[in-house]
Amino acid sequence: MAKILVIDDDITIQLVLQHLLQEEGHEVVIAREGKDGIRKAREWHPDGIICDWMMPSLDGLEVCRQVKAIPDLATTFFILLTAREEVDDLVKGLDAGADEFLSKPVEAEKLLARMRAGLRSRTLTQQLSQKSALLAALVEVQGCLLADNSTNGCYAQVISTLGRALDASHAYFWEASPDSPNLNRMRVDWFPKQYRHNARLGVQSPHSSYPPASWLQLLAKGQVIHTTAANLPASERQILEDLDIQTLVLFPVTVNGKYCGFIGCENHSRARLWDDSEMDLLRATVSAISLHLERSAAEGEKARSLAALQESEARYRAIVEDQTELICRFAPDGTITFVNDAYCRYFGISRDMARMGSLVPIIPDLTRDFYTHPVVTREHSLILPNGEVRIHQWTDRALFDDQNRLLGFQAVGQDITDRKRAEEEAIKALEKEKELLELKSRFVSMVSHEFRTPLTTILSAADLLEYYIDTWTATKNLEYIQRIQTAAVNMTNLLEDVLFIGRSEANKILFNPKPIDLSEFCQKILAEIQACLATNHLITFTEHFVNFELIHHENRNDLPKSQQPVLAFMDEKLLQQIIGNLVSNSLKYSPIDGRVEFHLIWGKSEVKIAVKDNGIGIPTEELPHLFESFYRAKNTADIPGTGLGLAIVKRSVDVHGGEISVESELGIGTTFTVTLPLISLSS
Ligand code: ADP
């Protein structure tokens, strides 16, 4: 049952006590004197000691004092045998640490009963102190894990506390990869002082087969391994023997339900398995470590998310700030909440100034439906503080949260003024090019037609003359010669016209204005045209005077002198072009017995020349193109023409600073009106 050491110099008492105690089932060791008793107690660790007070060299009181001073023996149940029963002696005995006094002669029943009670209470005390030591260890472990955030130092302390509390020869925490439990590494380990030499050995050359792979599989499945080496199959026992391990306990650790390693304790000196209380401590420690690992993982995850968020924020900010685009953000009510550097630089303002009031007040467009049109791009003209007008293109994007609630807007803008202008230039250049192409094609068709006709005339007349010159009469020959001359003159005129247009394109039209009597000048030209007419056309000339009250007068002399128009100051050659072309067109595009009206309308500072006919008219859609070079309306059919007359008229009018307009109705007739400014000679 228990180990009892009897220390007495009296051989009879030794034998009696030995017999009594062995009868009770105890193991008994005898010491004959005090020193021997202390030595045997130190080596044998008895549960109880029965010691005689009065002994020759060292008395029982001193033996008791010395034994109780040995930590491992402090709880040993100590009975002092004494012949005396005085109170003083009892006090001395108690002071020395004795638990019980029995007087000699020893009463057997009494001794055994006292011994039983003492051993029971010792066991209880031992259990209690072990429990409280385990509890203290658990408190230390938990305090340590709670105080620590993530470092390895905390595990080193936890494992050493655990190892110490479980009286282990080696304790450790091995980490395993959750996906591959065989991938292990010792995270921390601990040896008590007397086993420290193993520490170096263990870390530097761990047994390559420890822990066996089959154990790792069991641990990964959540199984606890608690065994003595002797109970294992030979191969596994050999591994443990190589490492001096007699017993061990391995306890799996999980993080969020996933296996992540194990906590282990070994016993090297004795084959001691751990009791329930110790296993409870181990279990509680493992749970605390699991929790700590979970917390660390969560915090690590949180820190990683935060770092990722900060990094992405920094990256986003850098992108936004590096943009040359102007970026601003608005609250749902339209107030500015953010502007980037480019925005501040562009408008020459600080961020604070920008927040106080937007320079682009109509952005964002708060009137639109953000849900159907979350992104809108529009152009917007803006006057900068320096008065410059710039064109911007803004893309407004409505921003929503997870619940689809409007958070605000982001507007990204860029100055597209230069691009716009370049586009306009390009369009103009394109139009010009198109115009030139059309001009070219019209020119080619005009030349091929208008030059070929006179050339054919010249060639055929020359051929006939060559052949018949000797047979034809002189009159007939002259007629053909004149045909050749007329055709050549027409070609020369045509060339003149082309050259005129060429000069006008280069702004090289000669403008030589001088005072002329416009009325007389017009009438003279009309008379010449009329005289040359081969048709029955009638050309009429009418002159009107319009005073300030818009009253018509037929005669200049009817007007008071102060209101008579001044003399015209014009270029005769250009004027001849204007009148000649307008009148010849009226004749050409009206019936041979048609009437051409020529009106000269005098105002105070301008004069109008209106040429009206009752000819074929001009299709409305073609009116805008009439003054382009080589342009001919589609209804001209086979009426010959070059498309140059009106272009020449227009340029001649322009040079005078005047205007030309046309009114026409198909099949009814056409009226061209030229308005020329009158230049006061006195001014
Ligand atoms: P063209 O040599 O063809 O007459 P113009 O430049 O003088 O060239 O006139 C351009 C075109 O304008 C003509 O081809 C014709 O279609 C139209 N046009 C000019 N004057 C008249 C008019 N009095 N009546 C009808 N069409 C006219």
XYZ file of C-alpha atoms and ligand atoms in Angstrom:
710
model
C 0.000 0.000 0.000
C 2.516 2.603 1.162
C 6.244 2.921 1.748
C 7.021 3.338 5.440
C 10.446 4.094 6.870
C 10.991 3.096 10.490
C 13.848 4.864 12.297
C 14.573 3.457 15.727
C 17.635 2.269 17.604
C 15.601 -0.292 19.543
C 15.669 -3.570 17.623
C 12.537 -4.862 19.353
C 10.499 -1.865 18.316
C 11.948 -2.153 14.817
C 10.713 -5.703 14.507
C 7.330 -5.066 16.089
C 6.668 -2.093 13.824
C 7.934 -3.922 10.733
C 5.691 -6.817 11.470
C 2.661 -4.649 12.182
C 3.068 -2.533 9.075
C 3.797 -5.413 6.726
C 0.713 -7.120 8.074
C -1.216 -4.014 7.024
C 0.273 -4.429 3.499
C 2.896 -1.666 3.629
C 6.446 -1.864 2.379
C 8.852 -1.239 5.240
C 12.468 -0.089 5.390
C 14.357 0.113 8.692
C 16.995 2.635 9.730
C 18.876 2.143 12.980
C 19.812 5.697 13.682
C 18.926 9.268 12.606
C 21.524 9.976 9.856
C 20.852 6.630 8.216
C 17.140 7.437 8.362
C 17.576 10.798 6.606
C 19.712 9.199 3.863
C 17.179 6.414 3.296
C 14.316 8.904 3.273
C 16.095 11.037 0.654
C 16.762 7.998 -1.579
C 13.599 5.992 -1.078
C 10.958 8.722 -0.838
C 8.776 7.011 1.777
C 5.112 7.965 2.163
C 5.365 7.772 5.923
C 8.103 7.800 8.551
C 7.884 6.475 12.109
C 10.787 7.809 14.081
C 11.837 7.383 17.704
C 12.394 10.653 19.568
C 15.158 9.535 21.813
C 18.119 8.226 19.774
C 21.842 8.375 20.595
C 23.468 10.542 17.904
C 20.647 12.483 16.186
C 17.355 12.649 18.025
C 13.971 12.189 16.331
C 13.196 15.905 16.571
C 16.272 16.794 14.480
C 15.610 13.972 12.022
C 12.066 15.306 11.566
C 13.341 18.884 11.067
C 15.893 17.789 8.448
C 13.525 15.468 6.549
C 10.776 18.080 6.380
C 13.325 20.577 5.034
C 13.822 18.385 1.952
C 11.214 19.728 -0.580
C 10.337 16.317 -1.990
C 9.695 14.992 1.525
C 7.838 17.941 2.970
C 4.530 16.113 2.781
C 5.827 12.792 4.103
C 3.624 11.730 7.028
C 5.919 11.855 10.053
C 5.099 10.094 13.370
C 7.306 10.756 16.366
C 7.445 8.035 19.045
C 7.956 9.376 22.468
C 7.903 8.209 26.035
C 6.961 11.647 27.242
C 3.747 13.383 26.774
C 4.403 16.751 28.248
C 2.992 19.691 26.457
C 6.411 21.255 25.882
C 7.568 18.202 23.959
C 4.517 18.222 21.764
C 5.084 21.861 20.886
C 8.724 21.162 20.026
C 7.657 18.231 17.875
C 5.065 20.273 16.012
C 7.578 23.068 15.458
C 9.947 20.522 13.918
C 7.181 19.510 11.449
C 5.997 16.238 12.996
C 2.470 15.253 12.001
C 1.648 12.851 14.829
C 2.861 11.770 18.278
C 2.544 8.316 19.708
C 3.694 7.370 23.130
C 5.563 4.228 23.960
C 4.693 1.491 24.421
C 3.088 1.623 21.037
C -0.484 0.450 20.811
C -0.717 -1.448 17.532
C -4.273 -0.464 16.581
C -3.719 3.153 17.399
C -0.503 3.297 15.345
C -2.091 1.679 12.307
C -5.184 3.883 12.533
C -3.034 7.042 12.803
C -0.859 5.849 9.911
C -3.922 5.175 7.721
C -5.386 8.590 8.488
C -2.052 10.296 7.932
C -1.419 8.572 4.611
C -4.954 9.387 3.449
C -4.543 13.001 4.283
C -1.077 13.008 2.671
C -2.533 11.569 -0.542
C -5.268 14.171 -0.471
C -2.757 16.918 0.171
C -0.559 15.620 -2.625
C -3.480 15.467 -5.032
C -4.556 18.914 -3.983
C -1.129 20.383 -4.409
C -0.708 18.648 -7.770
C -4.080 20.030 -8.878
C -3.233 23.468 -7.683
C 0.166 23.254 -9.423
C -1.581 22.186 -12.619
C -4.110 24.958 -12.185
C -1.346 27.484 -11.606
C 0.362 26.198 -14.752
C -2.868 26.579 -16.718
C -3.360 30.094 -15.421
C 0.203 30.916 -16.430
C -0.271 29.384 -19.892
C -3.502 31.250 -20.488
C -2.150 34.517 -19.127
C 0.835 34.163 -21.369
C -1.273 33.446 -24.483
C -3.747 36.187 -23.679
C -1.045 38.788 -23.203
C 0.777 37.822 -26.364
C -0.273 38.771 -29.839
C 1.623 36.537 -32.182
C 5.245 35.977 -31.298
C 7.042 32.688 -30.906
C 8.405 33.722 -27.508
C 4.983 33.163 -26.051
C 4.911 29.535 -27.224
C 8.349 28.910 -25.773
C 7.070 30.029 -22.384
C 3.826 28.085 -22.727
C 5.653 24.868 -23.614
C 8.162 25.244 -20.806
C 5.340 25.858 -18.270
C 3.494 22.849 -19.592
C 6.592 20.637 -19.591
C 7.405 21.656 -16.046
C 3.835 21.079 -14.833
C 3.676 17.663 -16.477
C 7.089 16.765 -15.153
C 8.210 16.011 -18.703
C 11.741 15.341 -19.929
C 11.016 17.053 -23.214
C 8.015 19.103 -24.337
C 7.402 20.667 -27.731
C 5.068 22.168 -30.254
C 5.368 20.780 -33.759
C 3.763 22.597 -36.633
C 2.265 20.797 -39.588
C 0.951 22.015 -42.873
C -2.857 21.631 -42.829
C -2.797 20.264 -46.389
C 0.064 17.902 -45.820
C 0.385 16.686 -42.193
C 3.677 14.955 -42.960
C 5.320 18.328 -43.551
C 6.352 19.046 -39.976
C 8.745 21.330 -38.227
C 9.436 21.795 -34.548
C 8.253 25.269 -33.711
C 9.465 25.373 -30.069
C 10.704 22.798 -27.576
C 11.800 22.660 -23.968
C 13.976 20.411 -21.802
C 14.289 20.536 -18.014
C 17.741 21.413 -16.709
C 18.906 17.835 -16.286
C 18.029 16.991 -19.890
C 19.402 20.126 -21.495
C 22.241 18.165 -23.149
C 19.548 16.464 -25.205
C 18.364 19.784 -26.434
C 21.274 20.293 -28.735
C 21.134 16.693 -29.833
C 17.414 16.869 -30.464
C 17.449 20.004 -32.531
C 20.555 19.269 -34.521
C 19.918 15.646 -35.332
C 16.312 14.720 -34.700
C 15.509 11.132 -35.389
C 14.637 11.144 -39.064
C 11.713 8.768 -38.463
C 10.264 10.607 -35.474
C 7.353 11.007 -35.245
C 6.409 7.966 -37.347
C 4.247 8.856 -40.366
C 1.393 6.649 -39.119
C 1.198 8.732 -35.916
C 1.016 11.948 -37.941
C -1.930 10.539 -39.859
C -3.660 9.677 -36.551
C -2.925 13.115 -35.109
C -4.267 14.775 -38.282
C -7.487 12.863 -37.680
C -7.670 14.347 -34.171
C -6.475 11.318 -32.266
C -4.365 11.673 -29.069
C -1.312 9.397 -28.750
C -0.520 8.498 -25.141
C 1.689 5.480 -24.714
C 4.755 3.847 -23.237
C 7.508 2.662 -25.533
C 7.101 -0.834 -24.222
C 3.559 -1.063 -25.540
C 4.553 -0.235 -29.096
C 5.410 -2.565 -31.995
C 9.136 -3.205 -32.379
C 9.835 -0.716 -35.151
C 8.203 2.187 -33.328
C 9.632 1.122 -29.974
C 13.103 1.204 -31.532
C 12.608 4.785 -32.660
C 11.617 5.827 -29.129
C 14.445 3.877 -27.542
C 16.908 5.621 -29.851
C 15.634 8.871 -28.439
C 15.560 7.637 -24.811
C 11.804 8.081 -24.710
C 9.956 5.859 -22.272
C 6.491 7.411 -22.439
C 4.982 10.137 -24.461
C 1.783 11.982 -25.102
C 1.059 13.770 -28.371
C -2.004 16.004 -28.569
C -3.260 17.395 -31.921
C -3.743 21.175 -32.314
C -6.323 22.608 -34.690
C -6.952 26.088 -36.047
C -10.494 26.791 -37.118
C -11.134 23.052 -37.161
C -8.075 22.321 -39.315
C -5.190 20.230 -38.031
C -2.019 22.342 -37.722
C 0.398 20.358 -35.546
C 0.680 18.796 -32.113
C 1.899 19.395 -28.589
C 4.069 16.618 -27.177
C 5.528 15.609 -23.807
C 8.055 12.840 -23.250
C 9.345 11.015 -20.237
C 12.924 9.822 -20.523
C 13.769 8.640 -16.999
C 10.730 6.530 -16.096
C 7.814 4.916 -17.816
C 5.260 7.248 -16.326
C 2.013 7.937 -18.108
C 0.116 11.122 -17.352
C -2.966 11.051 -15.135
C -6.366 12.534 -15.862
C -5.611 15.867 -14.214
C -2.459 16.198 -16.250
C -4.285 15.259 -19.416
C -6.879 17.899 -18.533
C -4.135 20.490 -18.286
C -2.729 19.318 -21.614
C -6.170 19.495 -23.225
C -6.821 22.961 -21.809
C -3.397 24.175 -22.956
C -3.968 22.829 -26.444
C -7.370 24.578 -26.567
C -5.777 27.814 -25.426
C -3.053 27.482 -28.086
C -5.709 26.748 -30.724
C -7.621 29.848 -29.726
C -4.455 31.890 -29.743
C -3.526 30.616 -33.194
C -7.026 31.389 -34.460
C -6.852 34.878 -33.001
C -3.381 35.394 -34.501
C -4.601 34.107 -37.843
C -7.615 36.409 -37.713
C -5.460 39.323 -36.695
C -2.903 38.428 -39.332
C -5.700 38.274 -41.868
C -7.031 41.588 -40.598
C -3.574 43.139 -40.760
C -3.048 41.720 -44.230
C -6.433 43.069 -45.374
C -5.644 46.424 -43.835
C -2.228 46.478 -45.467
C -3.763 45.422 -48.771
C -6.393 48.116 -48.372
C -3.778 50.721 -47.553
C -1.656 49.593 -50.450
C -4.546 49.685 -52.860
C -5.580 53.078 -51.491
C -2.020 54.362 -51.974
C -1.875 52.852 -55.443
C -5.254 54.296 -56.347
C -4.250 57.698 -54.947
C -1.006 57.616 -56.918
C -2.902 56.752 -60.081
C -5.438 59.491 -59.469
C -2.770 62.054 -58.641
C -0.575 61.096 -61.587
C -3.398 61.571 -64.037
C -3.254 64.525 -66.340
C -7.053 64.329 -66.383
C -8.921 66.579 -64.011
C -10.597 64.413 -61.393
C -13.140 65.592 -58.855
C -15.679 63.897 -56.663
C -18.983 65.178 -55.449
C -21.393 64.403 -52.664
C -24.933 63.560 -53.800
C -25.926 67.217 -53.298
C -23.234 68.310 -55.761
C -20.691 69.732 -53.309
C -17.072 68.895 -54.076
C -15.440 66.324 -51.805
C -12.180 65.667 -53.646
C -10.061 67.142 -56.410
C -6.748 65.804 -57.692
C -3.508 67.709 -58.212
C -4.108 68.078 -61.931
C -7.436 69.790 -61.185
C -5.784 72.267 -58.797
C -2.928 72.926 -61.213
C -5.267 73.448 -64.141
C -7.511 75.940 -62.398
C -4.641 77.457 -60.394
C -6.364 76.897 -57.060
C -5.692 75.034 -53.823
C -7.670 71.966 -52.730
C -9.396 73.998 -50.036
C -10.458 76.600 -52.563
C -11.759 73.852 -54.802
C -13.799 72.373 -51.961
C -15.349 75.733 -51.212
C -16.940 75.962 -54.638
C -16.612 74.136 -57.875
C -15.326 75.896 -60.938
C -17.440 73.572 -62.983
C -20.804 74.162 -61.373
C -22.879 72.193 -63.838
C -20.967 68.985 -63.091
C -22.348 66.554 -62.179
C -25.622 66.600 -64.008
C -27.869 66.090 -61.003
C -30.982 66.040 -63.113
C -30.299 62.790 -64.896
C -31.546 59.371 -63.818
C -28.381 57.882 -62.277
C -29.717 54.384 -62.260
C -30.475 54.169 -65.964
C -27.546 56.434 -66.951
C -24.810 55.938 -64.349
C -22.121 57.215 -66.722
C -22.563 60.300 -68.873
C -20.005 61.999 -71.088
C -20.518 65.525 -72.251
C -18.735 68.566 -73.588
C -18.787 71.802 -71.766
C -17.359 75.281 -72.517
C -15.859 77.167 -69.658
C -14.342 80.600 -69.121
C -11.101 80.308 -67.143
C -10.210 82.931 -64.524
C -7.885 84.518 -67.121
C -10.844 84.981 -69.469
C -9.809 82.232 -71.872
C -12.613 80.087 -73.223
C -11.767 76.391 -73.131
C -13.761 73.345 -74.148
C -13.847 70.380 -71.747
C -15.047 66.844 -72.020
C -16.338 65.441 -68.708
C -17.317 61.891 -67.881
C -19.571 61.779 -64.826
C -19.916 58.472 -63.058
C -22.478 57.933 -60.316
C -21.031 55.896 -57.419
C -23.194 53.462 -55.429
C -22.684 51.391 -52.301
C -23.476 47.663 -51.874
C -27.110 48.503 -51.250
C -27.261 50.470 -54.515
C -27.561 53.743 -52.639
C -26.053 56.810 -54.302
C -22.714 57.677 -52.647
C -21.789 60.554 -54.920
C -20.208 61.195 -58.298
C -16.828 61.127 -59.856
C -16.144 63.412 -62.773
C -13.092 63.004 -64.981
C -12.435 65.841 -67.358
C -9.957 66.889 -69.948
C -9.326 70.041 -71.890
C -10.171 69.183 -75.481
C -9.944 72.721 -76.863
C -6.839 72.029 -78.940
C -8.231 68.739 -80.175
C -11.521 70.404 -81.082
C -9.757 73.150 -82.971
C -7.584 70.651 -84.759
C -10.730 68.695 -85.677
C -12.374 71.816 -87.027
C -9.261 72.621 -89.033
C -9.180 69.078 -90.333
C -12.848 69.252 -91.319
C -12.255 72.545 -93.065
C -9.230 71.151 -94.837
C -11.260 68.124 -95.846
C -14.058 70.279 -97.157
C -11.569 72.384 -99.020
C -10.033 69.280 -100.497
C -13.464 68.019 -101.457
C -14.251 71.359 -103.042
C -11.008 71.275 -104.962
C -11.739 67.772 -106.173
C -15.175 68.788 -107.332
C -13.703 71.881 -108.902
C -11.166 69.782 -110.703
C -13.749 67.362 -112.022
C -15.992 70.222 -113.093
C -13.022 71.924 -114.704
C -12.073 68.781 -116.599
C -15.604 68.262 -117.872
C -15.887 71.946 -118.816
C -12.551 71.955 -120.626
C -13.264 68.730 -122.455
C -16.532 70.179 -123.651
C -15.925 73.892 -124.100
C -12.476 73.582 -125.654
C -13.302 70.640 -127.859
C -16.189 72.465 -129.560
C -14.181 75.481 -130.799
C -11.196 73.255 -131.572
C -13.400 71.004 -133.692
C -14.744 74.092 -135.422
C -11.215 75.352 -136.074
C -9.969 71.990 -137.343
C -12.908 71.259 -139.608
C -12.926 74.830 -141.033
C -9.162 74.635 -141.628
C -9.535 71.207 -143.318
C -12.282 72.466 -145.596
C -10.300 75.590 -146.422
C -7.228 73.531 -147.249
C -9.245 71.392 -149.582
C -11.557 73.940 -151.166
C -9.611 77.185 -150.901
C -9.047 77.278 -154.674
C -12.549 76.262 -155.625
C -14.586 78.282 -153.132
C -15.419 81.910 -153.637
C -13.522 84.540 -151.642
C -16.671 85.250 -149.588
C -17.038 81.608 -148.635
C -13.377 81.350 -147.749
C -13.707 84.457 -145.550
C -16.739 82.973 -143.818
C -14.663 79.929 -142.801
C -11.732 82.039 -141.779
C -14.076 84.070 -139.530
C -15.405 80.818 -138.024
C -11.868 79.922 -137.108
C -11.301 83.385 -135.654
C -14.548 83.327 -133.628
C -13.694 79.901 -132.204
C -10.214 81.104 -131.320
C -11.662 84.242 -129.661
C -14.078 82.061 -127.639
C -11.203 79.916 -126.491
C -9.193 82.991 -125.588
C -12.172 84.355 -123.613
C -12.515 81.054 -121.857
C -8.846 81.054 -120.982
C -9.208 84.632 -119.771
C -12.043 83.569 -117.522
C -10.045 80.650 -116.108
C -7.093 82.929 -115.497
C -9.374 85.450 -113.786
C -10.581 82.774 -111.389
C -6.987 81.673 -110.830
C -6.023 85.236 -109.987
C -8.983 85.628 -107.657
C -8.008 82.420 -105.818
C -4.610 83.965 -105.265
C -6.205 87.290 -104.300
C -4.509 88.881 -107.230
C -7.480 90.503 -108.979
C -6.570 93.959 -110.165
C -8.939 96.504 -108.627
C -8.711 99.886 -110.128
C -11.744 101.921 -109.067
C -12.517 105.328 -110.404
C -15.568 107.587 -110.496
C -17.936 106.557 -113.216
C -21.371 107.533 -114.391
C -22.924 104.205 -113.607
C -26.207 104.890 -115.393
C -24.508 105.800 -118.629
C -22.012 102.939 -118.278
C -24.777 100.361 -117.888
C -26.854 101.688 -120.733
C -23.874 101.657 -123.061
C -23.117 98.004 -122.304
C -26.760 97.017 -122.719
C -26.925 98.795 -126.057
C -23.848 96.944 -127.291
C -25.313 93.612 -126.228
C -28.644 94.371 -127.772
C -26.938 95.310 -131.039
C -25.118 92.018 -131.273
C -28.164 89.896 -130.494
C -29.157 87.263 -133.019
C -32.393 86.634 -131.098
C -35.591 88.579 -130.561
C -34.822 89.362 -126.902
C -35.744 92.731 -125.575
C -33.503 94.325 -122.983
C -35.035 97.164 -120.943
C -33.234 99.606 -118.684
C -34.956 101.314 -115.708
C -33.429 103.614 -113.143
C -34.930 104.180 -109.643
C -34.026 106.575 -106.863
C -34.888 105.618 -103.361
C -34.656 108.387 -100.775
C -34.728 108.049 -97.037
C -38.496 107.816 -96.911
C -38.344 105.013 -99.484
C -40.190 107.013 -102.109
C -39.413 105.986 -105.646
C -38.350 108.497 -108.171
C -37.743 107.814 -111.793
C -35.488 110.785 -112.336
C -32.359 111.857 -110.506
C -33.351 115.497 -110.985
C -36.616 114.964 -109.078
C -34.590 114.589 -105.923
C -33.475 117.469 -103.800
C -29.753 118.053 -104.323
C -28.891 116.983 -100.755
C -30.451 113.601 -101.339
C -29.032 112.879 -104.767
C -26.721 109.854 -104.773
C -23.029 110.399 -105.113
C -21.124 109.186 -108.146
C -20.180 105.530 -108.221
C -16.523 104.776 -107.577
C -15.895 101.500 -109.304
C -13.592 99.383 -111.455
C -14.922 99.557 -115.013
C -13.514 96.227 -116.179
C -14.941 94.324 -113.209
C -18.241 96.147 -113.572
C -18.327 95.113 -117.206
C -17.805 91.499 -116.136
C -20.682 91.793 -113.641
C -23.190 93.351 -116.011
C -22.060 91.384 -119.097
C -22.273 87.996 -117.408
C -25.616 88.615 -115.660
C -27.280 89.943 -118.823
C -25.838 87.272 -121.119
C -27.018 84.583 -118.689
C -30.523 86.070 -118.692
C -30.510 85.998 -122.476
C -29.002 82.523 -122.659
C -31.441 80.918 -120.205
C -34.654 82.571 -121.445
C -36.722 82.088 -124.612
C -35.439 83.760 -127.740
C -38.218 86.331 -127.627
C -37.863 86.802 -123.882
C -37.614 90.073 -122.037
C -34.637 90.989 -119.859
C -35.194 93.773 -117.371
C -32.233 95.750 -116.124
C -32.918 97.905 -113.014
C -30.510 100.377 -111.526
C -31.700 101.290 -108.042
C -29.953 104.129 -106.284
C -29.907 104.433 -102.535
C -28.082 106.969 -100.482
C -24.994 104.852 -99.816
C -25.435 101.923 -102.169
C -26.635 101.077 -105.603
C -28.424 97.926 -106.688
C -28.263 96.325 -110.106
C -31.097 93.868 -110.677
C -31.223 91.691 -113.817
C -34.531 89.913 -114.257
C -35.610 87.395 -116.889
C -38.515 85.070 -117.611
C -36.285 82.088 -118.386
C -35.914 78.483 -117.201
C -35.219 79.371 -113.588
C -32.852 77.529 -111.211
C -33.694 74.533 -108.953
C -33.867 75.801 -105.367
C -31.416 73.198 -104.030
C -28.780 74.348 -106.512
C -28.954 78.040 -105.625
C -26.249 77.817 -102.861
C -23.686 76.424 -105.355
C -24.239 78.841 -108.228
C -21.242 81.015 -107.457
C -18.783 78.147 -107.300
C -16.362 77.873 -110.206
C -17.458 75.570 -113.058
C -20.796 74.885 -111.367
C -23.773 74.491 -113.690
C -27.352 73.714 -112.667
C -28.784 70.419 -113.896
C -31.550 72.036 -115.919
C -29.122 73.727 -118.348
C -29.464 70.699 -120.671
C -27.526 71.453 -123.878
C -27.326 75.190 -123.354
C -23.556 75.806 -123.648
C -21.668 77.317 -120.728
C -18.538 77.046 -118.596
C -19.862 77.623 -115.071
C -17.401 80.476 -114.690
C -19.612 83.541 -115.330
C -21.279 83.780 -111.920
C -18.005 82.886 -110.120
C -16.383 85.842 -111.885
C -19.385 88.060 -111.006
C -19.225 87.021 -107.346
C -15.492 87.718 -107.042
C -15.875 91.067 -108.826
C -18.686 92.043 -106.455
C -16.600 90.911 -103.457
C -13.694 93.069 -104.530
C -16.048 96.072 -104.518
C -17.231 95.149 -101.008
C -20.693 94.403 -102.353
C -23.146 91.519 -102.222
C -25.031 89.400 -104.730
C -28.305 87.547 -104.255
C -30.584 85.484 -106.443
C -34.284 84.752 -106.551
C -35.547 82.157 -108.950
C -38.518 80.006 -109.746
C -38.311 77.075 -112.133
C -39.999 77.849 -115.433
C -40.903 81.361 -114.298
C -37.676 83.274 -114.238
C -34.680 84.510 -112.301
C -33.560 87.790 -110.779
C -29.945 88.442 -109.771
C -29.417 91.484 -107.557
C -25.995 93.002 -107.000
C -25.592 95.572 -104.247
C -22.534 97.785 -104.451
C -21.521 100.425 -101.923
C -21.264 104.030 -103.052
C -18.176 105.749 -101.841
C -18.576 109.389 -100.988
C -15.935 111.415 -102.735
C -16.071 114.110 -100.117
C -15.316 111.731 -97.262
P -22.656 79.193 -117.449
O -21.532 79.418 -118.339
O -23.036 77.788 -117.302
O -23.812 80.050 -117.707
P -22.471 80.716 -115.015
O -21.427 80.728 -113.974
O -22.688 82.009 -115.711
O -22.094 79.592 -116.024
O -23.828 80.259 -114.415
C -23.797 79.127 -113.590
C -25.105 78.416 -113.730
O -26.142 79.208 -113.140
C -25.552 78.172 -115.067
O -24.958 77.043 -115.654
C -27.058 78.040 -114.911
O -27.341 76.759 -114.521
C -27.359 79.007 -113.810
N -27.845 80.325 -114.278
C -27.150 81.470 -114.279
N -27.938 82.476 -114.676
C -29.160 81.938 -114.931
C -30.381 82.467 -115.360
N -30.544 83.759 -115.659
N -31.405 81.635 -115.512
C -31.290 80.316 -115.238
N -30.113 79.757 -114.814
C -29.082 80.571 -114.669
